Amino acid sequence: MRNLLLPVLVAALLFIFGVSILNVQLWYSAKNDSLAGARYAVSNMNVIMDEARHASEIARDISLKGCDREGQYRLGTEAALQPHLRTILILQHGETWCSSLPGNRTLLTEPLRMREPVLQLVPASQVVNGRPVLLYQTPFAASQIVITISDQHIRDALSTPLKGVSYALMVGNAVLGPTGDIHLAEKKEPNVGYVASTTLPYAIRFNQPPIFSVHRLIKQGMGIVIFIFLMSCIAAYALVKYLNKSTTPEEALRRAIMKGEIVPFYQPVVNGKEGTLRGVEVLARWKHPKAGYISPASFIPVAEKSGLIIPLTKSLMEQVVTHMNAIASKLPEGFHVGINFSASHITSPTFVEECLKYKARFHRKDLNLVLEVTEREPLHVDEHLVKTLNVLHENGFVIALDDFGTGYSGLSYLHDLHIDYIKIDQSFVARVSMEEDSTRILDCVLDLARKLSLSIVAEGVETKEQVDYLNRNDITFQQGYYFFKPVNFTELIKIILSKPKVKVIVE
Ligand code: C2E
Ligand code: CA
Ligand code: CA
């Protein structure tokens, strides 16, 4: 299986993304729940505070009327009837003046001070039964009314059905939690929320839910986590299928062009008599990452059929400009640089413009830029084609007719077209051997070219006999394995720097 890494990565990202969104959603609702729980605890506390307020009013009346038996009885009854109150005391001059307990007792071990804040949490050590209490205090004339509320009732008010959140009562910086004694709150507590009462100086303190919690995800979102996991797997599977589906030759070629895998090779063209380098022909090669260099014979027809020949050739032109500019100072004067163009490209509306831009980008202005037009495919020579090539000829381009002698398009257009030279197809050159009559066809082709006053380049020159024959017939421009095979740019630099002198055998 190829391309497995990308689908796995995509699946992992999808899973992480999905679980993150779920986690945020669960965190948000847990936050809202814990806040609602705190508000619920405040409303529970307010019920207790209402009882204390009501008891305070009774105590005020008693403090006005006097703490006689009737007064004591009324205080005792109020404390007994209000479900959450423990004792009601009236202090005067710091002493217990009247109490709901028989004999005006208090359950506090420490003497109470006057004018204390409205609410006060008293630790277990200061209460006779060893349980903390909340004091609700109101001053009245020279008296102070103190109502004690048992910790158990407060804890009941704080308890909510929410799991994982614990609520505590906070008065000043004293805290009464769901268990244990009163303690002092730390100054800065992370992840702690408060809901303050709007009527009395207390707040409900609670622990905020953590932003990320595996436990919460498993408990509350396990079903959705499994669903996200399955969807991520399905996405990965679909991606694997897509990446591994067999690509069409067009798609493969399109990607190769985009990735810059179509590169120019250069085959030198030499002067067979003088042995000097006269130029190069650019030949496309597919530098395939797995298959190595692929011959143009297998992909040029695909490119021509699919229209990819235009981006392919443009990519080659770009690379050729870069290469030639890099070695501009080393190139011989009037050096020929030939590129093969397919008929469908030449007839495209932007062809002239592309060629002019291509020419303008060369640093060396004396280069002979050759446009090789093949005759192998039937060339539909119409007015437009003739005009296009003639405009380019006028703009300094060299027009070469490739594979001369193999086409079927007739020769009449040679009069209208400004052809600079023809390239004799290698199939004719290949016939030249020691045997008599082997050159008869080539003789005819050369005769025809001469009669049409066309300059000639011979292709596919492989043997000494062929070189000799061509030299005897004054075909000086020669190209073939006898001299050089097509080479990459690095090899071309070496060839140019070595300034080759080709061995010429003159008989
Ligand atoms: P072509 O334009 O006729 O190119 C010459 C072909 O002959 C090249 O084949 C070259 O490698 C080969 N050749 C050169 N010397 C010899 C020799 O001594 N003996 C033999 N047997 N062969 C020799 P290549 O590179 O495989 O190209 C094949 C054809 O593909 C080219 O024929 C051309 O028609 C086409 N082609 C190549 N590159 C391009 C391109 O960039 N655009 C277009 N449109 N066609 C291209
Ligand atoms: Ca050619
Ligand atoms: Ca050719």
Coordinates of N, CA and C and ligand atoms in Angstrom, one line a residue, residues 262-265 267-268 281-285 294-301 303-304 309 312-313 316 338-343 345 372 374 376-377 402-403 423-426 429-430 458-463 466 479-486, ligand 1:
I262 N 9.7 16.8 -16.2 CA 10.0 16.7 -17.6 C 11.2 17.7 -17.8
V263 N 12.3 17.1 -18.1 CA 13.6 17.9 -18.2 C 14.2 17.9 -19.6
P264 N 14.9 18.9 -20.0 CA 15.5 18.9 -21.3 C 16.9 18.1 -21.3
F265 N 17.0 17.3 -22.3 CA 18.3 16.7 -22.7 C 18.8 17.5 -23.9
Q267 N 21.1 17.3 -27.5 CA 22.0 16.5 -28.4 C 22.7 17.5 -29.3
P268 N 24.1 17.5 -29.2 CA 24.8 18.4 -30.0 C 24.7 18.2 -31.5
E281 N 20.0 20.2 -30.1 CA 18.6 20.0 -30.2 C 18.1 19.6 -28.8
V282 N 17.0 20.3 -28.3 CA 16.5 20.0 -27.0 C 15.5 18.8 -27.2
L283 N 15.8 17.7 -26.4 CA 14.9 16.5 -26.4 C 14.3 16.3 -25.0
A284 N 13.0 16.1 -25.0 CA 12.4 16.0 -23.6 C 12.7 14.6 -23.0
R285 N 12.9 14.6 -21.7 CA 13.0 13.4 -21.0 C 12.2 13.5 -19.7
I294 N 12.5 8.4 -18.9 CA 11.5 7.8 -19.8 C 11.7 8.5 -21.2
S295 N 11.6 7.7 -22.2 CA 11.8 8.2 -23.6 C 10.6 9.1 -24.0
P296 N 10.8 10.1 -24.8 CA 9.6 11.0 -25.2 C 8.7 10.2 -26.1
A297 N 9.2 9.1 -26.7 CA 8.3 8.4 -27.6 C 7.1 7.9 -26.9
S298 N 7.2 7.6 -25.6 CA 6.0 7.1 -24.8 C 5.1 8.2 -24.2
F299 N 5.6 9.4 -24.1 CA 4.7 10.4 -23.5 C 4.4 11.6 -24.4
I300 N 5.2 11.8 -25.4 CA 4.8 12.9 -26.3 C 3.5 12.7 -27.0
P301 N 3.2 11.5 -27.5 CA 1.9 11.2 -28.1 C 0.7 11.5 -27.1
A303 N 0.9 13.6 -24.6 CA 0.9 15.0 -24.4 C 0.1 15.7 -25.5
E304 N 0.4 15.2 -26.7 CA -0.2 15.9 -27.9 C -1.7 15.6 -27.9
I309 N 0.9 19.1 -24.3 CA 2.1 19.4 -25.0 C 2.5 20.9 -24.8
L312 N 3.9 21.4 -21.3 CA 5.2 20.6 -21.3 C 6.3 21.4 -22.0
T313 N 5.9 21.9 -23.3 CA 6.9 22.6 -24.0 C 7.3 23.9 -23.3
L316 N 9.8 23.2 -20.7 CA 11.1 23.0 -21.3 C 11.8 24.3 -21.7
G338 N 17.8 24.3 -30.7 CA 16.5 23.9 -31.4 C 15.6 23.2 -30.4
I339 N 14.3 23.6 -30.5 CA 13.3 22.9 -29.7 C 12.2 22.4 -30.6
N340 N 11.7 21.2 -30.3 CA 10.6 20.5 -31.1 C 9.3 21.1 -30.7
F341 N 8.5 21.5 -31.7 CA 7.1 22.0 -31.4 C 6.1 21.2 -32.2
S342 N 5.1 20.8 -31.5 CA 4.0 20.1 -32.1 C 3.0 21.0 -32.8
A343 N 2.4 20.5 -33.9 CA 1.5 21.4 -34.7 C 0.4 22.0 -33.9
H345 N 0.5 22.9 -30.9 CA 1.0 24.1 -30.1 C 1.2 25.3 -31.0
E372 N 11.7 23.6 -34.4 CA 11.7 22.4 -35.2 C 10.2 21.9 -35.3
T374 N 7.7 19.2 -36.9 CA 7.8 17.9 -37.5 C 6.8 17.7 -38.6
R376 N 6.3 14.5 -39.4 CA 5.9 13.1 -39.2 C 4.4 13.0 -39.1
E377 N 3.8 13.9 -38.3 CA 2.3 13.9 -38.3 C 1.9 14.8 -39.5
D402 N 11.4 19.2 -39.6 CA 11.9 18.0 -39.0 C 11.5 16.8 -39.8
D403 N 12.3 15.7 -39.7 CA 11.9 14.4 -40.3 C 11.5 14.5 -41.8
K423 N 15.6 18.9 -41.7 CA 16.4 17.9 -41.1 C 16.0 16.6 -41.8
I424 N 17.0 16.0 -42.4 CA 16.8 14.7 -43.1 C 16.6 13.6 -42.1
D425 N 15.5 12.9 -42.2 CA 15.2 11.9 -41.2 C 16.2 10.8 -41.2
Q426 N 16.4 10.3 -39.9 CA 17.5 9.3 -39.7 C 17.2 8.0 -40.5
V429 N 19.3 8.4 -43.6 CA 20.8 8.3 -43.2 C 21.2 6.9 -42.9
A430 N 20.3 6.2 -42.2 CA 20.6 4.8 -41.7 C 20.9 3.9 -42.9
A458 N 21.7 16.7 -41.2 CA 21.4 15.2 -41.2 C 21.3 14.7 -39.8
E459 N 20.3 13.9 -39.6 CA 20.0 13.3 -38.3 C 20.4 11.8 -38.2
G460 N 20.7 11.3 -37.1 CA 20.9 9.8 -36.9 C 22.2 9.4 -37.5
V461 N 23.2 10.2 -37.5 CA 24.5 9.8 -38.0 C 25.2 8.9 -37.1
E462 N 25.5 7.6 -37.5 CA 26.0 6.7 -36.6 C 27.4 6.1 -37.0
T463 N 27.7 6.2 -38.3 CA 28.9 5.5 -38.8 C 29.8 6.5 -39.5
Q466 N 28.7 7.1 -43.1 CA 27.6 8.1 -43.2 C 28.2 9.5 -43.1
Q479 N 24.1 15.4 -36.9 CA 23.7 15.1 -35.5 C 23.5 13.6 -35.4
G480 N 24.1 13.0 -34.4 CA 23.9 11.5 -34.3 C 24.8 10.9 -33.3
Y481 N 24.5 9.6 -33.0 CA 25.3 8.9 -31.9 C 26.8 8.8 -32.3
Y482 N 27.1 9.0 -33.6 CA 28.5 8.9 -34.0 C 29.3 10.1 -33.2
F483 N 28.6 11.2 -33.1 CA 29.2 12.3 -32.4 C 28.9 12.3 -30.9
F484 N 27.6 12.5 -30.7 CA 27.1 12.6 -29.3 C 25.7 12.0 -29.2
K485 N 25.5 11.4 -28.0 CA 24.1 11.0 -27.7 C 23.5 12.2 -27.0
P486 N 22.1 12.2 -26.8 CA 21.5 13.3 -26.0 C 22.0 13.2 -24.6
Ligands
C2E1 P1 13.4 13.9 -33.3 O1 12.9 15.3 -33.2 O2 13.5 13.4 -34.7 O3 14.6 13.7 -32.5 C1 15.7 12.9 -32.8 C2 15.6 11.6 -32.2 O4 16.6 10.7 -32.7 C3 15.8 11.6 -30.7 O5 15.0 10.6 -30.1 C4 17.3 11.2 -30.6 O6 17.7 10.7 -29.4 C5 17.4 10.2 -31.7 N1 18.7 10.1 -32.2 C6 19.7 11.0 -32.3 N2 20.8 10.5 -32.9 C7 20.6 9.3 -33.1 C8 21.3 8.2 -33.7 O7 22.5 8.4 -34.1 N3 20.7 7.0 -33.9 C9 19.4 6.8 -33.5 N4 18.9 5.6 -33.6 N5 18.7 7.8 -32.9 C10 19.2 9.0 -32.7 P2 14.2 10.9 -28.8 O8 15.0 11.8 -27.9 O9 13.8 9.6 -28.3 O10 13.0 11.7 -29.4 C11 12.1 11.1 -30.2 C12 11.1 12.0 -30.8 O11 10.3 12.6 -29.8 C13 11.8 13.3 -31.4 O12 12.3 12.9 -32.7 C14 10.7 14.2 -31.4 O13 9.8 14.0 -32.5 C15 9.9 13.9 -30.2 N6 10.3 14.8 -29.1 C16 11.3 14.8 -28.3 N7 11.3 15.8 -27.4 C17 10.2 16.6 -27.8 C18 9.6 17.8 -27.4 O14 10.1 18.5 -26.5 N8 8.5 18.2 -28.0 C19 8.0 17.5 -29.0 N9 6.9 18.0 -29.6 N10 8.5 16.4 -29.5 C20 9.6 15.9 -28.9

